[in-house]
XYZ file of C-alpha atoms in Angstrom:
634
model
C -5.088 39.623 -23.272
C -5.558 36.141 -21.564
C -8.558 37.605 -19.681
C -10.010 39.175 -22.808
C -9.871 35.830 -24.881
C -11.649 34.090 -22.520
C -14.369 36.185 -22.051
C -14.769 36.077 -25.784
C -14.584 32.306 -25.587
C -17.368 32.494 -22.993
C -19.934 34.787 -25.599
C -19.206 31.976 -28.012
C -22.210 30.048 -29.298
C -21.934 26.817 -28.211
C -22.047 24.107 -30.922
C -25.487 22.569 -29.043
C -24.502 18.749 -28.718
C -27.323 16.733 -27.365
C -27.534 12.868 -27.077
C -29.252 12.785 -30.096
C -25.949 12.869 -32.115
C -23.915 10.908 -29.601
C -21.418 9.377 -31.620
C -19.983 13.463 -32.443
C -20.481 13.539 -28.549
C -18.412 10.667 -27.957
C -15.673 11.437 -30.901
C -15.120 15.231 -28.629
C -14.786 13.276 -25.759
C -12.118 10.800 -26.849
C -10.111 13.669 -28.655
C -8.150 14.407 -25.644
C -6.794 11.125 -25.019
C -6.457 10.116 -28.603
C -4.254 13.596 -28.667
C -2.334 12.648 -26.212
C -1.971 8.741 -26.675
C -0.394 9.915 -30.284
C 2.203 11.983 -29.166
C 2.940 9.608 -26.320
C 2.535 6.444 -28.235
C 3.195 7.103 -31.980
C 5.340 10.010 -31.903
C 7.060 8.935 -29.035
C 6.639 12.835 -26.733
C 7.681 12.960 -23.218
C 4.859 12.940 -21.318
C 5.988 16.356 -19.739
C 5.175 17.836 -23.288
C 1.751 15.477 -24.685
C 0.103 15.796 -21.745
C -0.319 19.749 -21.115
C -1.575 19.367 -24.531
C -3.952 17.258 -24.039
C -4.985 19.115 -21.107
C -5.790 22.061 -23.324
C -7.890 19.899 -25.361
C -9.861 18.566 -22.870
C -10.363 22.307 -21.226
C -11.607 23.761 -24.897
C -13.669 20.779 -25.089
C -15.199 20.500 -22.048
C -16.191 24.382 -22.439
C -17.325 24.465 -26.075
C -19.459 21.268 -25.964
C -20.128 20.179 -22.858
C -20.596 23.984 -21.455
C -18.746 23.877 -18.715
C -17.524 27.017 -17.231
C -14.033 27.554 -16.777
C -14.195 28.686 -13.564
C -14.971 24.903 -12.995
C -12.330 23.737 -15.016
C -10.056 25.656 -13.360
C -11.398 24.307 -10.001
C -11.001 20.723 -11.722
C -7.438 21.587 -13.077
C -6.262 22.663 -9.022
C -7.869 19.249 -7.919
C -5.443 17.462 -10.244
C -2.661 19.373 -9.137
C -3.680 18.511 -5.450
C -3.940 14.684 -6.597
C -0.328 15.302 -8.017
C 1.269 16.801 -5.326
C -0.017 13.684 -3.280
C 1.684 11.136 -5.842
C 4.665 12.938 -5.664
C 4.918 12.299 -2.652
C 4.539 8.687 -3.196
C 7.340 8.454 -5.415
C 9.534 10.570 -3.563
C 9.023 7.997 -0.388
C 10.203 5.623 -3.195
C 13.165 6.820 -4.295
C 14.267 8.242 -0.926
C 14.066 4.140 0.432
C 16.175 3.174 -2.333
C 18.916 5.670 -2.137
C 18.648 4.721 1.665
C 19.440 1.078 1.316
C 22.085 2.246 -1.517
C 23.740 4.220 0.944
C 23.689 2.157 3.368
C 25.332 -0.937 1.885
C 22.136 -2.920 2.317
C 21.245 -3.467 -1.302
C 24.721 -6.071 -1.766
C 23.058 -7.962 0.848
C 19.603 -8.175 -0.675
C 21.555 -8.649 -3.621
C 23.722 -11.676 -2.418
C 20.507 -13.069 -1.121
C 18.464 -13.152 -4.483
C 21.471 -14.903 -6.159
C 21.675 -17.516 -3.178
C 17.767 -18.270 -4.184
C 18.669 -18.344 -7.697
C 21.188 -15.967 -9.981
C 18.354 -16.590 -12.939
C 17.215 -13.360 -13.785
C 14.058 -14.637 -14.878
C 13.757 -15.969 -11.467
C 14.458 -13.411 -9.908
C 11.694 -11.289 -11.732
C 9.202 -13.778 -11.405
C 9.732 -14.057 -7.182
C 10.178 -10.175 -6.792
C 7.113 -8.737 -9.489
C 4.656 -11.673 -9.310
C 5.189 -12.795 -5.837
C 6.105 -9.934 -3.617
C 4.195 -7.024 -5.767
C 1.274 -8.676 -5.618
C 1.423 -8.796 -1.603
C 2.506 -5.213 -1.542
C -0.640 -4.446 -4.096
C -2.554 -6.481 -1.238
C -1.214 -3.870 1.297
C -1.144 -0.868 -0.006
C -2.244 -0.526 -4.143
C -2.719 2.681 -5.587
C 0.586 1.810 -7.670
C 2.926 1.181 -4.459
C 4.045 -1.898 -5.868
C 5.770 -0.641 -9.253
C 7.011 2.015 -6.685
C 8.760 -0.353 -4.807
C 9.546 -3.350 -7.046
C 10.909 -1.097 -9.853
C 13.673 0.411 -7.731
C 14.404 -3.046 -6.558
C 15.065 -4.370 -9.456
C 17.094 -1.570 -10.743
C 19.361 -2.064 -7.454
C 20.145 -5.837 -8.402
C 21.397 -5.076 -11.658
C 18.246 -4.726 -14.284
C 18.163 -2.759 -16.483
C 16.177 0.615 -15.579
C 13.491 0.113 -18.521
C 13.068 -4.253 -18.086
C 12.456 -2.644 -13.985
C 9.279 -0.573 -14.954
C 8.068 -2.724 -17.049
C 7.918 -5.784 -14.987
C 6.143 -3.662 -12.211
C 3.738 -2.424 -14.479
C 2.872 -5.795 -16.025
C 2.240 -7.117 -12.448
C -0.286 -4.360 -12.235
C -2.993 -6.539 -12.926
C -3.740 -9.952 -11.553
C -4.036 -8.359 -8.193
C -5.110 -4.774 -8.823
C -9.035 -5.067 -7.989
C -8.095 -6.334 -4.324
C -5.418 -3.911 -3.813
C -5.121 -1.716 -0.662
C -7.203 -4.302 1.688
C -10.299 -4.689 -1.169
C -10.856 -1.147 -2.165
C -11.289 -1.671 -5.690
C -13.923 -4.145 -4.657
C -15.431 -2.441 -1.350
C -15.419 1.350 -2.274
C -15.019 0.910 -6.086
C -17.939 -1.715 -6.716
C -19.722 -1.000 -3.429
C -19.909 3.345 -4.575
C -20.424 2.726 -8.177
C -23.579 0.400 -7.446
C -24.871 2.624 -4.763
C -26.930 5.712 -4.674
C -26.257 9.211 -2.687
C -27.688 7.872 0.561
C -24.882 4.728 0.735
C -27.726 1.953 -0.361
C -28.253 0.431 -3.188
C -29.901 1.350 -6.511
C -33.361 0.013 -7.519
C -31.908 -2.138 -10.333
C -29.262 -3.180 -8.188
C -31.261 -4.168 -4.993
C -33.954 -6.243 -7.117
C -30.743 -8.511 -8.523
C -29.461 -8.769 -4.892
C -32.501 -9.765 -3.432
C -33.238 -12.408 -6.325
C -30.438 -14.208 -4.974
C -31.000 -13.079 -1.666
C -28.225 -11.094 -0.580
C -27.655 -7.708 1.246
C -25.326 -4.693 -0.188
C -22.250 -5.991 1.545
C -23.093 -9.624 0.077
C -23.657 -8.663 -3.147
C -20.036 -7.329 -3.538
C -18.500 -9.938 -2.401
C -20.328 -12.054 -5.026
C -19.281 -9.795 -7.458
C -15.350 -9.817 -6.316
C -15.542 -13.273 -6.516
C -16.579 -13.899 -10.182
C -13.913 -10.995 -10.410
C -11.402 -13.589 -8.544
C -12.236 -16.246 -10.999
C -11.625 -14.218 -14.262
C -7.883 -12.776 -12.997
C -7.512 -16.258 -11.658
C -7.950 -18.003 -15.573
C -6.204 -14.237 -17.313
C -3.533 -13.973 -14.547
C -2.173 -17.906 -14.947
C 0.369 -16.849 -17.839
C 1.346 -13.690 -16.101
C 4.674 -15.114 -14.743
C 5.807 -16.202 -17.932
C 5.030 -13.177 -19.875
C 7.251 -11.571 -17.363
C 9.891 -13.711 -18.201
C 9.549 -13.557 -22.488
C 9.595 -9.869 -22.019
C 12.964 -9.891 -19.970
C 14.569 -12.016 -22.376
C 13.010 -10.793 -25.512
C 13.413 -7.053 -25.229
C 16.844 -7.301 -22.840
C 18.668 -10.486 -23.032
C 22.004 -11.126 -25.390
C 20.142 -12.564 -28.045
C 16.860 -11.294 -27.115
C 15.164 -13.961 -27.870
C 11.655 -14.902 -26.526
C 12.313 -18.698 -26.569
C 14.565 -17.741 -23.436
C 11.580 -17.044 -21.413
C 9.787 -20.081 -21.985
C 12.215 -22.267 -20.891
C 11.222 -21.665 -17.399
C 7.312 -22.344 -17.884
C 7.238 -24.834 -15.925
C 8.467 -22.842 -13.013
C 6.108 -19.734 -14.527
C 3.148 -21.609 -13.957
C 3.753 -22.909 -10.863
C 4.368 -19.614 -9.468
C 1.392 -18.384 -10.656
C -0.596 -21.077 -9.234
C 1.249 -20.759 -5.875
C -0.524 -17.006 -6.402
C -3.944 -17.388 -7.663
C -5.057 -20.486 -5.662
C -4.914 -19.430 -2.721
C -6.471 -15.783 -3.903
C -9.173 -17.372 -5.245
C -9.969 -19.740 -2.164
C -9.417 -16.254 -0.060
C -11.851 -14.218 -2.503
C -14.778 -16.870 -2.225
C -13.882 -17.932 1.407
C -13.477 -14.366 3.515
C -14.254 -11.784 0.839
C -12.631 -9.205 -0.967
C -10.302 -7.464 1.638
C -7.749 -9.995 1.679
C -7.013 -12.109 -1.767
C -3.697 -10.297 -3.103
C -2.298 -10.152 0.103
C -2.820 -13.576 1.235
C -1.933 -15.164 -2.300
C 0.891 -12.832 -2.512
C 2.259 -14.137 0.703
C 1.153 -17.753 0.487
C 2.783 -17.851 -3.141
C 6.171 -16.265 -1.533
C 6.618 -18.560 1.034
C 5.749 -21.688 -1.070
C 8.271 -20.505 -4.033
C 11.208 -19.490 -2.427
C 10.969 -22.644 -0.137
C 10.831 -24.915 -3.425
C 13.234 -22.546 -5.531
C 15.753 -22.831 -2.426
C 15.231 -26.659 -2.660
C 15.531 -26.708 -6.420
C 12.829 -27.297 -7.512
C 11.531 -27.016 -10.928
C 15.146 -24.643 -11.417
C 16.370 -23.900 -14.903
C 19.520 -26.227 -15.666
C 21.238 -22.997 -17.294
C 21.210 -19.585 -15.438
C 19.828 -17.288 -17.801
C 21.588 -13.312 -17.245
C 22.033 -9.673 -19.163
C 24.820 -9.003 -21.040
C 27.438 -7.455 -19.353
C 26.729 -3.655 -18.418
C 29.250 -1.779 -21.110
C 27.259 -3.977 -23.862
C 23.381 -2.508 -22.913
C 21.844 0.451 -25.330
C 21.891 4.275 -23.701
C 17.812 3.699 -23.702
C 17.698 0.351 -21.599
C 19.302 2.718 -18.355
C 17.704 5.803 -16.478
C 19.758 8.556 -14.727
C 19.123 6.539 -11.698
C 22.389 4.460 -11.158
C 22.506 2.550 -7.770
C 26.027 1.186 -8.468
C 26.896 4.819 -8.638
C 26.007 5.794 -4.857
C 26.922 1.726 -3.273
C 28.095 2.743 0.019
C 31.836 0.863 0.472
C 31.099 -1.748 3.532
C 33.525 -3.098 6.142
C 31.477 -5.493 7.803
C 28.672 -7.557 5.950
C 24.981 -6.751 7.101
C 22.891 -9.989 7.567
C 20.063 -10.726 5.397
C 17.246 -9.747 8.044
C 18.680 -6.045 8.745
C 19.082 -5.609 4.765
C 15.540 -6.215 4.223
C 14.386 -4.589 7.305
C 13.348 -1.042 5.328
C 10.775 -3.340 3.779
C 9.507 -5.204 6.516
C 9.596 -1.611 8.288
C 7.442 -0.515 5.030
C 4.898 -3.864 4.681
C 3.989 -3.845 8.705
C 3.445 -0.208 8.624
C 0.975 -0.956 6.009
C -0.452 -3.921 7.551
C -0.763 -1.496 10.884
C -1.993 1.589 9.387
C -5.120 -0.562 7.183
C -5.865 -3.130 9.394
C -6.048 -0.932 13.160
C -9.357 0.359 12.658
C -8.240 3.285 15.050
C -5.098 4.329 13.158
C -7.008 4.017 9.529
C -9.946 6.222 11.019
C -7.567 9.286 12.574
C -5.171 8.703 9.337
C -8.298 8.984 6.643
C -10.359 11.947 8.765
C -8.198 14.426 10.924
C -5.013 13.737 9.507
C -6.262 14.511 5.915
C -5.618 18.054 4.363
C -8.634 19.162 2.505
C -9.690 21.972 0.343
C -13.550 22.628 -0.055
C -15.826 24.059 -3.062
C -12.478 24.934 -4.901
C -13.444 29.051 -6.474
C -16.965 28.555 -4.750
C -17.754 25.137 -7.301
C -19.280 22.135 -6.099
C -15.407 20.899 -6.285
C -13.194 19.924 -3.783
C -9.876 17.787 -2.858
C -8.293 16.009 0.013
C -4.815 15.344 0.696
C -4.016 12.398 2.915
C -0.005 12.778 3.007
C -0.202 10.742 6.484
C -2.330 7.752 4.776
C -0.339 7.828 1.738
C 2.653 5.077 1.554
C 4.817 8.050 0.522
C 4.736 8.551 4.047
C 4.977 4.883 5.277
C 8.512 5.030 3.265
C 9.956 7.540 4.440
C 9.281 6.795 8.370
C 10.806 3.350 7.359
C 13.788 5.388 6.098
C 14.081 7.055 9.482
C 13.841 3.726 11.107
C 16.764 2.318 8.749
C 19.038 5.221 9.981
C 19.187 3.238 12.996
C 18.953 -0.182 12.386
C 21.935 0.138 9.621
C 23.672 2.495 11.734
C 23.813 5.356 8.777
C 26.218 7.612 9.072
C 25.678 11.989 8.522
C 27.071 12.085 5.351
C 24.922 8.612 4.097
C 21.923 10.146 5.627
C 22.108 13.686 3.561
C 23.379 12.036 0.432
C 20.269 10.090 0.097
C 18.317 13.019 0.557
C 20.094 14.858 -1.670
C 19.836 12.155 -4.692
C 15.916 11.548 -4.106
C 15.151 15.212 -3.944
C 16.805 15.842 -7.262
C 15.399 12.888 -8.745
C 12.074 13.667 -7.761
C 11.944 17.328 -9.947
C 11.950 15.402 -13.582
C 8.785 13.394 -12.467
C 6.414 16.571 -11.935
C 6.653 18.262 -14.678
C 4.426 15.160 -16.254
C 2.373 14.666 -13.017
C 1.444 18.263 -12.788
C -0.069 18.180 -16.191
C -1.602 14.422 -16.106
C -4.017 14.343 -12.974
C -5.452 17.756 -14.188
C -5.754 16.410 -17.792
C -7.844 13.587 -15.959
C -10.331 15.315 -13.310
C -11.061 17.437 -16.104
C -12.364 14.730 -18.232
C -14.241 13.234 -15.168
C -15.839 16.323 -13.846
C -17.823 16.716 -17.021
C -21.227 15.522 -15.534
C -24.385 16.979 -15.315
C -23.438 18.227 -12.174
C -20.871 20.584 -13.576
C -22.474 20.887 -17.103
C -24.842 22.929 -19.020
C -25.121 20.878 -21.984
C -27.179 17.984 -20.825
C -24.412 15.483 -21.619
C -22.981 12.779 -19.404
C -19.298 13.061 -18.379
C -17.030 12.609 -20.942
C -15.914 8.391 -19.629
C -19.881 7.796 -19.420
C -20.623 9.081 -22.780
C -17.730 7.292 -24.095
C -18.988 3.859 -22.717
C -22.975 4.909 -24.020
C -21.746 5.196 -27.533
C -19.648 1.906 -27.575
C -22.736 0.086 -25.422
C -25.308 1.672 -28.527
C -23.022 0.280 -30.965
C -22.085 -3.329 -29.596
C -25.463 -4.204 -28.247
C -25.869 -7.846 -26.902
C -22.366 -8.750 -27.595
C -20.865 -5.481 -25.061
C -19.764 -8.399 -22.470
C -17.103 -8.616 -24.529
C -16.148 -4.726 -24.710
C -17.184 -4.197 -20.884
C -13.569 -4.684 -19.606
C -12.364 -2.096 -22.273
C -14.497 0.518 -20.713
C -12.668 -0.338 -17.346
C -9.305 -0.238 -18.667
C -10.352 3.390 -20.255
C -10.946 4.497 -17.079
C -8.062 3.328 -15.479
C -6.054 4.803 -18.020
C -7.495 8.271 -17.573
C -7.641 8.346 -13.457
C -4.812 6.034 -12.891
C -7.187 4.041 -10.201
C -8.920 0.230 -10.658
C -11.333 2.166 -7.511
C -11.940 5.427 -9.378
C -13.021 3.623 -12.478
C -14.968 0.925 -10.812
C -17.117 4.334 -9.494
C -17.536 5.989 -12.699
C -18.691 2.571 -14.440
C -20.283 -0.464 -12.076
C -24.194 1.335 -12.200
C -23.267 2.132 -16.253
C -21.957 -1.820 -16.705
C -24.383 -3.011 -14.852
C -27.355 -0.896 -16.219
C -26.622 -2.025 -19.793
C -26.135 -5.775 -18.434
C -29.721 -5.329 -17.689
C -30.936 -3.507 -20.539
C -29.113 -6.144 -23.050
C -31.353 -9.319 -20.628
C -27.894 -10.714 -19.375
C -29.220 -13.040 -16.653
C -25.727 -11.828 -14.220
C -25.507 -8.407 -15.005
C -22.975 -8.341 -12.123
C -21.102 -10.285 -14.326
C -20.691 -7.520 -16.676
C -19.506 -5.190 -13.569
C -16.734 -7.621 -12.500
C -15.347 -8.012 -15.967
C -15.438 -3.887 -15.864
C -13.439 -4.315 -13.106
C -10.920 -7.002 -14.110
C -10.348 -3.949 -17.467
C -10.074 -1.708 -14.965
C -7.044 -3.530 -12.810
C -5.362 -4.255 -16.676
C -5.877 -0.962 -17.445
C -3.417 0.304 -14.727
C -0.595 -1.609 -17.104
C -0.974 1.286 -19.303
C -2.679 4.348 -16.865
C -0.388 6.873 -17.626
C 0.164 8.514 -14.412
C 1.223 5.257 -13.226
C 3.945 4.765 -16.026
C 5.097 8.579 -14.971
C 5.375 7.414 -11.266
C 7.455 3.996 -11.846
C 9.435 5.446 -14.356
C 10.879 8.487 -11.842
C 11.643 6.019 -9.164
C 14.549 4.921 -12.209
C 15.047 7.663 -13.666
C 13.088 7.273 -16.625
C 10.674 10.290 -17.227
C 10.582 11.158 -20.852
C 9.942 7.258 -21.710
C 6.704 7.078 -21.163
C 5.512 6.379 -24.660
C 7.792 3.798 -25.067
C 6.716 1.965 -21.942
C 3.098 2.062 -22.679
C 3.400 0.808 -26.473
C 5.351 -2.802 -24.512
C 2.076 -2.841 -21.878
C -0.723 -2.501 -24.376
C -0.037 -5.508 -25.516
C -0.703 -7.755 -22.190
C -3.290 -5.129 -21.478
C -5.612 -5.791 -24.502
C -4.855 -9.251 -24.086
C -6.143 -9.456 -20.374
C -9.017 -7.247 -21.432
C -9.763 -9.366 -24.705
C -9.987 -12.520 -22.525
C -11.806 -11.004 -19.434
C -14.394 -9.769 -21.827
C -15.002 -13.673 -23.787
C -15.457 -15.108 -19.945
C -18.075 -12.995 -19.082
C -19.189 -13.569 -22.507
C -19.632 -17.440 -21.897
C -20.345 -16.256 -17.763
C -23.924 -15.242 -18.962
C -24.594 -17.054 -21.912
C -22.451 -20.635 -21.578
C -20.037 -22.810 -23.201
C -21.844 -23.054 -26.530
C -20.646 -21.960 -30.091
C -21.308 -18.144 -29.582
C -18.910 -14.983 -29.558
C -16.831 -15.755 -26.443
C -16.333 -18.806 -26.678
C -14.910 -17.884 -30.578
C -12.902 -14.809 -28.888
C -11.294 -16.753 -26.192
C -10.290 -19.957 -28.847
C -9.286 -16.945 -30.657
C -6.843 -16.119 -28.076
C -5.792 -19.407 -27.021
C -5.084 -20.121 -30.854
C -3.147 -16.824 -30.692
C -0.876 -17.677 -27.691
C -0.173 -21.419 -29.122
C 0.772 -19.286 -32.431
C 3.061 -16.940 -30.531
C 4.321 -19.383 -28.396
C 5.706 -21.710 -31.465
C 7.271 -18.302 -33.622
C 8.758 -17.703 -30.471
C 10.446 -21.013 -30.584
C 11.693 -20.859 -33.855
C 12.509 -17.098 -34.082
C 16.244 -16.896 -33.986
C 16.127 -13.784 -31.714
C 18.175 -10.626 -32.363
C 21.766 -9.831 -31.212
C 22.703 -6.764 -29.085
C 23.990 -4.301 -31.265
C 27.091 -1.532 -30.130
C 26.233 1.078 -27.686
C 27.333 3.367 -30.150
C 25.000 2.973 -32.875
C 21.889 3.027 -30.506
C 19.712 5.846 -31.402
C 18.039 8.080 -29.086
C 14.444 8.470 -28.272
C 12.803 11.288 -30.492
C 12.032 15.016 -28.647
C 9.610 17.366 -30.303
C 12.178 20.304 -30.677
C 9.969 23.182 -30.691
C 8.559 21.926 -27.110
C 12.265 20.895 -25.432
C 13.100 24.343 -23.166
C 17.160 23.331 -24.618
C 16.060 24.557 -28.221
């Protein structure tokens, strides 16, 4: 019967979009993700259940309009599932190093050593997120660092939910120069090039104008990139610390976060000056890392000296007092190994020192990256004889990085059997609620990408390029200021700053040149600051960070708290490029970003005066909302 309906569904007459009606064009091509950021979003679904659905919607779309065959989409569909597979991996190396250091007594220590810096949760958040997920981002990227800070924070006593979302938040100021530049060197560097490696026509005419070659260019474009996270990133810190005490202190009460502004900003500058001094100085490889580093060093020195400390410690409620939805099934507490002799600091932490030179090794040792990225790669060509094909790097991948620093931590902490198969034993069943969702996601998105004319009958651009045509036909001159939105799309659908820095740079900076912007590049790096905000709310990585604390099913949730910041970032990234190409006078981005400055004074002072909003009784907390005819219990 299956067989039979598709046949008929391939003798069915096509309904013959061309670009001449783009706008229906673009409407089909949006349907999948507006399907699917509904359920997630306003009806609050699991993303095990929206997702497959909008997978089917983007397979009967990509058929009917843009003629794709499904042989094709069935090629695209097992190139998700490869993708999967490899995240899974990631975020079983995750939870594996935290049930490791659980078991092993380390996490008191690490623990103990946070509340010696300061017992100040918002502290705490700000030092762990900011500081050392933006040096792990430097590392590794590709979502490691809500991988690793989320379970981190869950292990020193945050709540499971207040965990993802500070690691997701983070995923932005130091996205684009994640994993060693790639954003910048293979996201910018492929999107602007042609098939050969060089540069487009366009492209090379602005680049020699200001005389520079390919390698130049990109490194002037990731450093007006710098400059915009360095003016959207400053306030980072501090939303951190509003969200923590507005959604999940006593009171919750978003005056508690701003008391410790002045420490907020100066942790973000510790960050983001030495980023941007790294991004214009030695290029895009090295700006997260460094500031992350830098900014680690310089705050926990000060914050151990005192300085610029809170005069009241600021914590949760006690434990018995949080709502069921604040906590995961992942319960460190539960598992804390009972220790007879106390583990110094340096041994606690050394799974993630293990983890971070691994990573510094294995991306920096030209050697090592080429045999990990060619020979050690898995890879499946022309998937059912298409042009389609997949790679699976499981040796690259920092799912493997964490789980040879688990092996490592056997020995330095002296693990025991018993400690040793009990962590396995509690990542491996954690690991089964997260791929349900993944397994359905990353097909969902190569499905929507490999709708080209290279896979197409219909004439039509892929369904993210069309998207971006029809808002670019609409805006006109003033798309500077929708450019990063078009980045953050993409991110949202491939879960990668890099991936959708390739699909968009030659679109953004085509239409920068169509429109007579005199820095069309300018337009590309604001695509690319959307893009890193646009990993906030990228749904595959909410899925990921939410399994590593036991979280799947709140996806929806999570992403309606990030879209905020993320529109924000976007919003603002898109009025400085605005004023990048056209100055400081009255025009549209120089309205937008008083606009937003007006908007955080406005939020800043309700804040103040909003008496906040008590915990209520565990027992009269509601649960999140399951679609019933989906759940396999009814």
């Amino acid at each position: 019967m299956g067989l039979g309906l598709l046949d008929q569904a391939a003798r069915t007459p096509r309904i013959g979009i061309t670009m001449d009606n783009l706008a229906v064009a673009a409407l089909l091509a949006l349907t999948p993700i507006l399907l699917a950021g509904i359920l997630l979003i306003g009806f609050r679904w699991p993303a095990k259940y929206a997702m497959p659905i909008g997978l089917v919607a983007a397979a009967l779309i990509a058929n009917f309009a843009w003629q794709i065959e499904w042989v094709t989409i069935g090629a695209s569909v097992v190139q998700g599932l490869f993708t999967a597979v490899g995240l899974l991996w990631i975020v079983f190396g995750a939870l594996l190093l935290l049930a490791t250091i659980t078991r092993s007594g380390a996490i008191q220590t690490i623990r103990a050593g946070f509340v010696s810096i300061s017992p100040d949760r918002r502290i705490q958040v700000i030092i762990i997120a900011w500081l050392f997920g933006s040096f792990i981002e430097g590392a590794a990227g590709f979502g490691t660092p809500a991988a690793v800070v989320a379970p981190l924070l869950l292990a020193l006593g945050f709540p499971a939910i207040a965990a993802v979302l500070a690691g997701l938040v983070i995923q932005s100021t130091p996205v684009s120069f994640g994993a060693v530049g790639t954003p910048m060197v293979v996201g910018i560097g492929t999107g602007l090039s042609q098939e050969d490696g060089s540069m487009s026509s366009d492209v090379a005419a602005r680049a020699a104008e200001l005389g520079l070659d390919q390698s130049e260019f990109v490194a002037h474009t990731a450093a007006q990139v710098a400059l915009m996270h360095g003016v959207c990133g400053i306030l980072i810190p501090l939303l951190l610390s509003c969200l923590l005490t507005g959604f999940f202190g006593r009171n919750r009460r978003f005056a508690d976060g701003l008391a410790v502004a002045p420490f907020a900003l100066f942790a973000a500058l510790a960050m983001i000056v030495p980023y941007l001094l790294v991004a214009n100085l030695l290029g895009p490889e090295f700006p997260s890392l460094i500031g992350g580093l830098v900014g680690l060093a310089i705050v926990v020195s000060a914050s151990r000296a005192g300085f610029l400390m809170p005069k009241e410690t600021w914590d949760f409620a006690p434990r018995e007092m949080w709502p069921k939805h604040w906590m995961g099934t992942v319960d460190p507490a539960e598992e804390a190994a009972e220790m007879t002799k106390k583990m110094s600091l340096l041994r606690a932490w050394s799974p993630y020192l293990v983890v971070v030179a691994l990573l510094l090794f294995t991306r920096n040792v030209p050697s090592v990256k080429e045999f990990l990225t060619g020979p050690a790669v898995l890879t499946i060509e022309e998937i059912f004889g298409t042009p389609i094909s997949s790679d699976m790097d499981l040796l690259w991948s920092p799912g493997f990085i964490f789980v040879i620093a688990c092996l490592a931590t056997y020995f330095i902490h002296r693990m025991t059997g018993g400690q040793i198969t009990g962590s396995w034993k509690i990542a491996g069943s954690q690991i089964a609620g997260a791929a349900v969702a993944l397994l359905c996601s990353l097909p969902l998105v190569r499905v929507f990408i490999n709708s080209g004319s290279d896979y197409n009958a219909s004439g039509l651009d892929s369904m993210p390029v069309t998207l971006a045509e029809a808002a670019a036909s609409t805006v006109g001159s003033g798309w500077p200021l929708l450019a990063p939105f078009v980045g953050a799309l993409g991110a949202f659908v491939a879960g990668s700053n890099t991936v959708s820095n390739i699909m968009f740079s030659q679109f953004q900076f085509s239409t920068g040149t169509a429109i007579g912007a005199a820095s069309p590049e300018t337009i590309v790096a604001a695509q690319a600051v959307g893009g890193a905000a646009g990993n906030m709310v990228a749904v595959h990585n909410v899925v990921a960070a939410s399994a590593t604390v036991g979280l799947v099913g709140r996806e929806g949730e999570l992403i309606r708290r990030t879209s905020i910041p993320m529109l924000v970032y976007s919003l603002t990234a898109g009025a400085l490029a605005f004023i990048g190409i056209n100055g400081l006078g009255f025009n549209a981005g120089t309205v937008v970003f008083g606009a937003v400055l007006v908007g955080l004074i406005v939020a800043v002072v309700l804040a103040r005066r909003a008496p906040g909003k008590p915990l209520v009784a565990p027992s009269s907390d509601i649960e999140e909302p399951t679609p019933k005819a989906q759940s396999p219990e009814s």
